[in-house]
Coordinates of C-alpha atoms in Angstrom, one line a residue:
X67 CA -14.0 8.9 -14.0
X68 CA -16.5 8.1 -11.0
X69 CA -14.9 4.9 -10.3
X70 CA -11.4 7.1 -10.1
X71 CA -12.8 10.0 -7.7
X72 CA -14.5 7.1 -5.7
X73 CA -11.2 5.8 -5.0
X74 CA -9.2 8.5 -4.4
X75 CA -12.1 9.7 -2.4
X76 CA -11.5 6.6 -0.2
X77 CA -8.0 7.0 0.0
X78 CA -8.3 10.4 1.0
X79 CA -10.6 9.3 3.7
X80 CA -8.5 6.5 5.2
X81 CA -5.8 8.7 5.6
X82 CA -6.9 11.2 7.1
X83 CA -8.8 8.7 9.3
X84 CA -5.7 7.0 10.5
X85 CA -3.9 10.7 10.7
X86 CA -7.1 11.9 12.9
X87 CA -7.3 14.5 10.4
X88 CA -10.6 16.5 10.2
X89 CA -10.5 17.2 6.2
X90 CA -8.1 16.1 3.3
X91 CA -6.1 18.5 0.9
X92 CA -8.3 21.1 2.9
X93 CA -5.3 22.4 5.7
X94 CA -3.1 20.9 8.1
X95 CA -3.3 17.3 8.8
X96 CA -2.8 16.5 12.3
X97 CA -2.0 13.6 14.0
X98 CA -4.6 12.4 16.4
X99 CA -6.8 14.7 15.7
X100 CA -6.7 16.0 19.4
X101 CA -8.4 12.8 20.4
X102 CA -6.1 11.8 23.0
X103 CA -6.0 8.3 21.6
X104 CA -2.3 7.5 23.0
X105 CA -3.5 8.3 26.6
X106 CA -1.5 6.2 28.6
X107 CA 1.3 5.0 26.0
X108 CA 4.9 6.7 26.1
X109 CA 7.9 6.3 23.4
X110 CA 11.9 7.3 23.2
X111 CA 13.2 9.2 20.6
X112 CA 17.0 9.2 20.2
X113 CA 19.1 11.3 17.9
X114 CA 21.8 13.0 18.1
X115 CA 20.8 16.9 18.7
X116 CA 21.5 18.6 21.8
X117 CA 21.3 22.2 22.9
X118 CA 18.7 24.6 20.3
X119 CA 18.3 21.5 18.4
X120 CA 17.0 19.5 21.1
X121 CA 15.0 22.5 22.7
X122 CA 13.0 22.9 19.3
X123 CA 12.3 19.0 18.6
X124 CA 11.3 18.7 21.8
X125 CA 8.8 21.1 20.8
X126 CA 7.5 19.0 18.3
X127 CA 7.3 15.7 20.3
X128 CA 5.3 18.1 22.8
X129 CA 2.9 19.0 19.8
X130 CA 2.6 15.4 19.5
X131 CA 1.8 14.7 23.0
X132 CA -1.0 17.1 22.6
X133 CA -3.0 15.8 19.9
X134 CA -2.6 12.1 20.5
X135 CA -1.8 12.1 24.4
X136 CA 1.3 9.6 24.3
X137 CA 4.3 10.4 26.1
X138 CA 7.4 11.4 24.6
X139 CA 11.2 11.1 25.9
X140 CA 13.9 12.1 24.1
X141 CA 18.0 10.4 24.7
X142 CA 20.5 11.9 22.8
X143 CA 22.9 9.5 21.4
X144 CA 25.9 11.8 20.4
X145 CA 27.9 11.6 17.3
X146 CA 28.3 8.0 17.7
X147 CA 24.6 6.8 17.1
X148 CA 25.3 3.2 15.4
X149 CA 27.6 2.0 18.5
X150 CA 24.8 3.5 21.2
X151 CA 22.0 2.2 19.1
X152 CA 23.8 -1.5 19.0
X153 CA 24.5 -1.1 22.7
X154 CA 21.2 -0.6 23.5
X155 CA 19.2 -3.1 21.4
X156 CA 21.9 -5.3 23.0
X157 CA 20.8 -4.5 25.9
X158 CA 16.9 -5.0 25.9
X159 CA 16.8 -0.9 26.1
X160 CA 15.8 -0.1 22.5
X161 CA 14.2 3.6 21.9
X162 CA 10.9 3.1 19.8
X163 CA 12.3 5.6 17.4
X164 CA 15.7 7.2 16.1
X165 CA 16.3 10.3 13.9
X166 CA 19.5 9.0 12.0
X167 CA 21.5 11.4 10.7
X168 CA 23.1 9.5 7.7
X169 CA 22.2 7.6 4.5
X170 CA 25.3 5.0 5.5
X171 CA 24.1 3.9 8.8
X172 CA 19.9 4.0 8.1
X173 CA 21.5 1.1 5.4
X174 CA 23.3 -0.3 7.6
X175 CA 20.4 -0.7 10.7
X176 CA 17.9 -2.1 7.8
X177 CA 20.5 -4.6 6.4
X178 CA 20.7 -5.9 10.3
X179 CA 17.4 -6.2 10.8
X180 CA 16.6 -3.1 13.3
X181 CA 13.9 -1.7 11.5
X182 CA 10.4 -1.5 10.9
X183 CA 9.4 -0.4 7.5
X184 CA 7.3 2.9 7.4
X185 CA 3.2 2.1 7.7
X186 CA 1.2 2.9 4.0
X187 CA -0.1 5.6 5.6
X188 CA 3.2 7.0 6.3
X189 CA 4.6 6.0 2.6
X190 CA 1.2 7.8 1.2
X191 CA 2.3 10.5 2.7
X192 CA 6.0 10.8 1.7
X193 CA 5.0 10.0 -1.9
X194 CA 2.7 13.0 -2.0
X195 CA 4.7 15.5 0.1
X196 CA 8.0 14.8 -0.9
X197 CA 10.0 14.6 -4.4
X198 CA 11.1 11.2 -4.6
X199 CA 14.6 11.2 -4.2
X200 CA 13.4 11.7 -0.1
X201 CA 11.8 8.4 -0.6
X202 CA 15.0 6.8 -2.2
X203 CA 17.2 7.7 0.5
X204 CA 14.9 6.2 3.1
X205 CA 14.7 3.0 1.8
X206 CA 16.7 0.1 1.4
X207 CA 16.1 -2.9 -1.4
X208 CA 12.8 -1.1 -2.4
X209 CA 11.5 -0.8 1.1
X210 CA 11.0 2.3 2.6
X211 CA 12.4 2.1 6.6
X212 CA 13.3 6.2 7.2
X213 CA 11.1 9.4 6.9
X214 CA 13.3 12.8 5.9
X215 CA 11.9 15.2 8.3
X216 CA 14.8 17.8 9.0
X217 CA 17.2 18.4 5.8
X218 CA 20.3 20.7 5.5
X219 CA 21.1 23.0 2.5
X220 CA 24.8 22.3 1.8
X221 CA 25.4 24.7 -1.1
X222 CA 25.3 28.0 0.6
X223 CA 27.9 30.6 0.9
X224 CA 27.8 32.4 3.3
X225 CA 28.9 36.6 3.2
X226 CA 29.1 39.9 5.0
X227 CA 27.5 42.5 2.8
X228 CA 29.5 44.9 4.4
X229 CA 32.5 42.9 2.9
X230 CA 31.4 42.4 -0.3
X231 CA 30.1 46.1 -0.6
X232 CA 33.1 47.6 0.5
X233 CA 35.0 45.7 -1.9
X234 CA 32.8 46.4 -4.8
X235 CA 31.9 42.8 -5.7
X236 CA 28.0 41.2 -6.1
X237 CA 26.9 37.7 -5.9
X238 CA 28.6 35.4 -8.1
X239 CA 27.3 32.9 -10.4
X240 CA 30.0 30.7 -11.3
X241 CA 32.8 28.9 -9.5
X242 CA 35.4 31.0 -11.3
X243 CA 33.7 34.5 -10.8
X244 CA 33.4 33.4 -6.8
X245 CA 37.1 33.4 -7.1
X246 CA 37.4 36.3 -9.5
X247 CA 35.6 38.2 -6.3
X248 CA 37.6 36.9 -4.0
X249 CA 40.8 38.5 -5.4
X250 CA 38.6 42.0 -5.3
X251 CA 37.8 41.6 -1.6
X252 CA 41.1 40.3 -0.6
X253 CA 42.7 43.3 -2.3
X254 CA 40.0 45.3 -0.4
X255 CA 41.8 44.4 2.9
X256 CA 40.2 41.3 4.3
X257 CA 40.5 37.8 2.8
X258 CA 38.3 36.2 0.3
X259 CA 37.1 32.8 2.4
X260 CA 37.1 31.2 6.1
X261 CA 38.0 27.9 4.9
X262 CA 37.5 25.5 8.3
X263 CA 39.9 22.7 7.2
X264 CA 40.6 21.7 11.0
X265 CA 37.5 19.7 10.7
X266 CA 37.6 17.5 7.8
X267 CA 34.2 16.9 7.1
X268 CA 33.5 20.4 5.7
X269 CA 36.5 19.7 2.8
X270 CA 34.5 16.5 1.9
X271 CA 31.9 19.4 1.5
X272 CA 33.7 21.9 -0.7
X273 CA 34.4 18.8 -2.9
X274 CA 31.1 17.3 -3.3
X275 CA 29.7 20.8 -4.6
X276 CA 32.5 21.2 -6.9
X277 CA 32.2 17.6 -8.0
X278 CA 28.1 17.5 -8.3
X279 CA 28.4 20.6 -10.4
X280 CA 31.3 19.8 -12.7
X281 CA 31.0 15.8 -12.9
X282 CA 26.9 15.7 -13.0
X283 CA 24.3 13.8 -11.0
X284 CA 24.8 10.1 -12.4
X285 CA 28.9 10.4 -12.1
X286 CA 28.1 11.4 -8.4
X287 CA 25.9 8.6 -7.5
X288 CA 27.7 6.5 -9.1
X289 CA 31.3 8.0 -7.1
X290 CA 28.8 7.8 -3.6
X291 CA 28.2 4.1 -3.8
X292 CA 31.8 3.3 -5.5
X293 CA 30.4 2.1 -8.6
X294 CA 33.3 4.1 -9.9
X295 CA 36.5 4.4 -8.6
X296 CA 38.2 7.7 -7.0
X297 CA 40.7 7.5 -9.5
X298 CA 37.9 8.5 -12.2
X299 CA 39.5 11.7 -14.4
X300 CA 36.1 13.6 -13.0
X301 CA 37.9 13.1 -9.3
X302 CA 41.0 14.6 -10.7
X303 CA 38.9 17.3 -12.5
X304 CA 37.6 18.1 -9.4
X305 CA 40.5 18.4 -7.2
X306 CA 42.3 20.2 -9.3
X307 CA 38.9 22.4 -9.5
X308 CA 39.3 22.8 -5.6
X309 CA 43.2 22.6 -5.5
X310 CA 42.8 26.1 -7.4
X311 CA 41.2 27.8 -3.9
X312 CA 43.8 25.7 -1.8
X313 CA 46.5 27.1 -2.8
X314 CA 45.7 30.5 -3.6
X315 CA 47.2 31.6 -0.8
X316 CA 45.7 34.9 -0.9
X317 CA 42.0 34.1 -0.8
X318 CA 42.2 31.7 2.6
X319 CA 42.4 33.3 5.9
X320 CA 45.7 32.4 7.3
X321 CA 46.7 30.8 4.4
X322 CA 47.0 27.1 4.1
X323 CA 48.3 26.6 7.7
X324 CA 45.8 29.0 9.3
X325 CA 43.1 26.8 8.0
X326 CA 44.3 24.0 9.0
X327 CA 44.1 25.3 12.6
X328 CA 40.3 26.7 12.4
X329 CA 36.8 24.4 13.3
X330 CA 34.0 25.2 11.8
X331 CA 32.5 27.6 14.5
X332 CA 36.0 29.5 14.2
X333 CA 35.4 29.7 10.6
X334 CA 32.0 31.7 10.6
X335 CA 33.6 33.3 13.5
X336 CA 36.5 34.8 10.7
X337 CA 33.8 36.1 8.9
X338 CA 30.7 37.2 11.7
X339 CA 32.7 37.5 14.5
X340 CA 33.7 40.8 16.2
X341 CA 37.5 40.8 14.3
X342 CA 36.7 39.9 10.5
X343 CA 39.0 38.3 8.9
X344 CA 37.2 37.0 6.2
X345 CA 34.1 37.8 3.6
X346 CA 32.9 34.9 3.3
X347 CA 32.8 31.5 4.8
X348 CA 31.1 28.6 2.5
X349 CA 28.8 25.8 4.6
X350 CA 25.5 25.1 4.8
X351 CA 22.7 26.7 6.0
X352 CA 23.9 26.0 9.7
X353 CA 25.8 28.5 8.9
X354 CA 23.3 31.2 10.4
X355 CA 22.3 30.1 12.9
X356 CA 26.0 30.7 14.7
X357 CA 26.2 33.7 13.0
X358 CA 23.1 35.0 15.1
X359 CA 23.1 33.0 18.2
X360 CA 26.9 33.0 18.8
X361 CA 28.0 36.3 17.2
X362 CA 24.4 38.2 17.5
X363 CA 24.1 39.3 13.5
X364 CA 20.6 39.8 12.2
X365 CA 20.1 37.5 9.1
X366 CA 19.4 38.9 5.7
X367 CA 21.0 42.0 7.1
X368 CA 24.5 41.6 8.3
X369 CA 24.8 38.0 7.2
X370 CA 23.6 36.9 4.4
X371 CA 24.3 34.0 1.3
X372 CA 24.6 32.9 -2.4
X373 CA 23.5 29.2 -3.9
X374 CA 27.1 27.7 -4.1
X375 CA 28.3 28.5 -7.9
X376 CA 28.0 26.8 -11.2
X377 CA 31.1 25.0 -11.9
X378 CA 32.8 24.6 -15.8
X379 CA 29.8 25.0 -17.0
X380 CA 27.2 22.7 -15.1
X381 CA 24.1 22.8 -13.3
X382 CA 25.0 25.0 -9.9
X383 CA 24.6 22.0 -7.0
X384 CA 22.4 21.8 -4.4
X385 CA 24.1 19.3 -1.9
X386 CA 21.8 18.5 1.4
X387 CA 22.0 16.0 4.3
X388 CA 19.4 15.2 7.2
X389 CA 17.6 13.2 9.8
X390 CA 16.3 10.4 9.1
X391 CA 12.9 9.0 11.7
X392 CA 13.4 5.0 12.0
X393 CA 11.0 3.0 14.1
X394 CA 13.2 0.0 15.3
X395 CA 12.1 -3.5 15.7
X396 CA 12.8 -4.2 19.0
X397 CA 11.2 -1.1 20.8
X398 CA 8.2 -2.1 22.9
X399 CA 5.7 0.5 21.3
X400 CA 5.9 0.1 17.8
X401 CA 2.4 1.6 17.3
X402 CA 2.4 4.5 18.4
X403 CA 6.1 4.8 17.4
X404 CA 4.8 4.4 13.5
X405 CA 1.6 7.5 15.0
X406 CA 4.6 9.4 15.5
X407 CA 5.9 8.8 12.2
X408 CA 3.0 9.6 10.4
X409 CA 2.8 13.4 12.7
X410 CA 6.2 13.9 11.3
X411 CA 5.2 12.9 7.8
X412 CA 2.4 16.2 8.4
X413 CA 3.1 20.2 7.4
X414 CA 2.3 20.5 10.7
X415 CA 4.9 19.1 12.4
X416 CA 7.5 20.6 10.3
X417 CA 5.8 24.0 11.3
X418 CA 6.4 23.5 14.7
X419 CA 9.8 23.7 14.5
X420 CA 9.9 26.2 11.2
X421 CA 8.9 28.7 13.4
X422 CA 11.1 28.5 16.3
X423 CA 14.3 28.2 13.9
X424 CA 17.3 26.6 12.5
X425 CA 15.3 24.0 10.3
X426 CA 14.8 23.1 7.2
X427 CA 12.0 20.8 5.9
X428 CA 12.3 18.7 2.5
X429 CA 8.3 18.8 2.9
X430 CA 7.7 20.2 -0.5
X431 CA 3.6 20.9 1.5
X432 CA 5.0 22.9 3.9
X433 CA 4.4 26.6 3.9
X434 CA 7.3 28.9 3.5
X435 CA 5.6 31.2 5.6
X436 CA 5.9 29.0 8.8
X437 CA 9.6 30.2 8.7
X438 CA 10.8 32.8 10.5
X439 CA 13.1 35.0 8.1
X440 CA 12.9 35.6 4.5
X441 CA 16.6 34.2 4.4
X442 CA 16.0 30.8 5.8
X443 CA 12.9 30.9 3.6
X444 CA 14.7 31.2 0.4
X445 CA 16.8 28.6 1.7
X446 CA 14.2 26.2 2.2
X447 CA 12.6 27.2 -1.5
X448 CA 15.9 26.2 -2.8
X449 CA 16.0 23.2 -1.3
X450 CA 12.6 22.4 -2.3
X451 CA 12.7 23.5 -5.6
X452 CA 15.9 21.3 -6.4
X453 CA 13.2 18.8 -6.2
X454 CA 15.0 15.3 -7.6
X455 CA 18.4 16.6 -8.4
X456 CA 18.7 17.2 -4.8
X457 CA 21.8 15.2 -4.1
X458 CA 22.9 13.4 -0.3
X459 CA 26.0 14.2 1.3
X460 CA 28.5 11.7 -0.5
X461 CA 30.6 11.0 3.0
X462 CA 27.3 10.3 4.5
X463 CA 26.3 8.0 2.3
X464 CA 30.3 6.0 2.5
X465 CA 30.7 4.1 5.5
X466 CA 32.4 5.3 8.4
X467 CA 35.5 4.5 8.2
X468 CA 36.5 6.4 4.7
X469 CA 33.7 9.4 5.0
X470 CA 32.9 9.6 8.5
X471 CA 36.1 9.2 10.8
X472 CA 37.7 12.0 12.6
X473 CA 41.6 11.6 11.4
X474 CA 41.5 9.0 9.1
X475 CA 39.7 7.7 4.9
X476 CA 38.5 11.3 3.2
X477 CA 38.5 13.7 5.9
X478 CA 42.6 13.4 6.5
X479 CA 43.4 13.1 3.1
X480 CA 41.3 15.8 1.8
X481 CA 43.4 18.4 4.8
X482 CA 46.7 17.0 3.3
X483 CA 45.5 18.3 0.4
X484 CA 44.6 21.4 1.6
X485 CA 47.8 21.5 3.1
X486 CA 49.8 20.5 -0.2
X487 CA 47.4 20.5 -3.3
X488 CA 50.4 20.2 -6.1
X489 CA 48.8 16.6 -6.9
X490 CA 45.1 16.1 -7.6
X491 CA 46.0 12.6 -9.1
X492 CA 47.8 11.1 -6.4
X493 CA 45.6 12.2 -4.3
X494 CA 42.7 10.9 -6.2
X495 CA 45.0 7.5 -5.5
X496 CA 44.9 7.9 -1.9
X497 CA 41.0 8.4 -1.5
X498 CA 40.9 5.1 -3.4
X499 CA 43.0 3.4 -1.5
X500 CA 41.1 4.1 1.4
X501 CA 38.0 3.7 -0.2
X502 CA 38.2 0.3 -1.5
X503 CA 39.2 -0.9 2.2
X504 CA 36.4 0.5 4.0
X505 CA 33.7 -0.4 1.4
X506 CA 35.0 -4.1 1.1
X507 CA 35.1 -4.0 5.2

């Protein structure tokens, strides 16, 4: 037993040593301690935020610059972050550091070499302050190249309580109820759901919630890495689970056609904006923030959600996606690159940003209080709470070309089934087709 304390005593000490902490398990680590010991050093961050998002990271990497003095600069990259990332490694201009927003291309950078694998003191730190399944999306063969440090909360419906009020209707529970209550608000005057189908990535969405739910955790792994094929009955299942929403056309705004022709911003718009049209919209917990900033409604008030319903009688899904930190090979300030790491590894860090809004953390250590509304703190317990059967976006985790392409692979033919949902199977068919040709490219 004293050998045991000894050792974790040690442990304890060396991390918060290399952290610059001043105490361990006793309050917020921070990185540097304050000590300035970066003076003189600067590193690039890339990623692709830009507007709010930018604004409140670069709060962080300014919290960073405080404790540890090193310089921060931040390049956003845009959507396309492989292709700039290539371009620039290419040519000798590497960022020390990228937040990578999916599971498909993190893979992709550590099977070419780009990356640096996370220091122990950052893995120490991911093992204690995240549930593992973090861990297993950051690494690659075993090795552990990414650190989770903003997540999204993809099973949230979003609602006007007016709407819902006025109609009669509470919460629902299951996937079938949700539609039950649709009928009751539609037949209130305003239709049931903002479905944004003009942007295909939010259909690959509705699907993977459905499917997570209905199909289980080890059918969807096995569905995100093509270990089983899209023509699995579960896929059908799970279509036809969807198709049942698609062609109702009595619970979708416009219909079919009319959401064909709305973007995502239009869709909270249908619901927030000043014409309703809609009492609900489902996304994730982005969801708010253009509900507040764009169409000035106070959360937890006038906008509000529901954890995305149960489906057929499974587990109700908790579907998340996120930014990945990467320290790349071929920056020229790979240690303080893996200090900045290990801040973004800390409570603190997450905090910074907590508080200044539209963030979530995975860190299980960080206090809900450092958030500033109860809604987006229920949303981050959620999230938390889901713990390991926290599942990654499915497209994110495809390659490009079938769940990432503007177009073309999952996101067209999931809107030509929205527009004509008569045939789950061949449908099923179709994502297969394309699937198989962009995993064997």
């Amino acid at each position: 037993m004293m050998r045991r304390r000894t050792t974790l005593l040690a442990s304890c000490t060396a991390l918060a040593l290399a952290l610059g902490a001043t105490a361990c398990g006793g309050g917020p680590v921070s990185a540097g301690g304050g000590d300035k010991s970066l003076d003189g050093q600067t590193i690039t961050v890339a990623g692709v935020w830009s507007g709010s998002e930018q604004k409140n990271f670069q709060k962080v990497l300014d919290a960073f610059t405080e404790r540890t003095g090193a310089k921060t600069q931040f390049v956003s990259t845009g959507d396309n972050v492989s292709t700039v990332i290539g371009s620039k490694i290419e040519g000798g201009k590497a960022p020390e550091v990228v937040m990578v927003p999916q599971v498909g291309v993190l893979q992709q950078f550590a099977k070419q070499g780009w990356l640096e694998p996370l220091s122990k003191t950052a893995g120490a730190a991911v093992d204690a302050n995240y549930a593992s399944v973090w861990k297993n999306y950051g690494s690659v063969d075993g090795t552990l190249y990414g650190l989770y440090f903003k997540a999204a909360h993809k099973s949230t419906v979003w609602y006007s309580p007016d709407a819902l009020d006025q109609a009669g209707v509470e919460p629902p529970t299951t996937y079938d109820a949700m539609l039950k209550a649709g009928h009751t608000v539609s037949d209130s005057g305003l239709a049931a759901f903002s479905v944004a189908g003009q942007d295909g990535w939010t259909l690959t969405d509705w699907f993977e919630n459905i499917y997570l739910s209905q199909a289980g955790p080890e059918k969807y792994d096995a569905l995100a890495t093509h270990r089983i094929k899209w023509t699995d009955p579960t896929v059908v299942e799970a279509l036809t689970t969807l198709g049942k929403l698609f062609k109702d056309k009595q619970l979708m705004a416009g219909g079919q056609k009319g959401a064909l022709n709305t973007d995502f911003p239009g869709s909270v718009e249908k619901v927030f904006g000043p014409k309703p049209q809609a009492g609900m919209v489902y996304e994730g917990d982005f969801v708010a923030g253009v509900a507040k900033d764009q169409f000035g409604r106070k959360i937890g008030e006038d906008a509000n959600f529901f954890p995305f319903p149960a489906v057929a009688g499974g587990k109700a899904p908790v579907v998340s996606g996120g930014d990945a930190a990467v320290v790349l090979k071929d920056g020229k300030n790979q240690k303080a690159a893996m200090r900045f790491l290990e801040y973004l590894t800390t409570p603190e860090a997450s905090a910074v940003w907590a508080g200044a809004g539209g963030f979530l953390s995975p860190n299980k250590k960080l206090d809900l209080a450092s958030y500033g509304d109860d809604v987006t703190r229920e949303t981050a317990k959620s999230l938390v709470a889901a713990g390991d059967s926290v599942r990654f976006d499915m497209s994110d985790q495809a390659p490009a070309a079938f769940g990432g392409t503007k177009g073309a692979g999952e996101w067209k033919i999931l809107q030509d089934f929205l527009r004509d949902p008569s045939d789950p199977k061949g449908t099923a068919a179709e994502l297969e087709s394309a699937a198989a040709k962009a995993y064997q490219g």
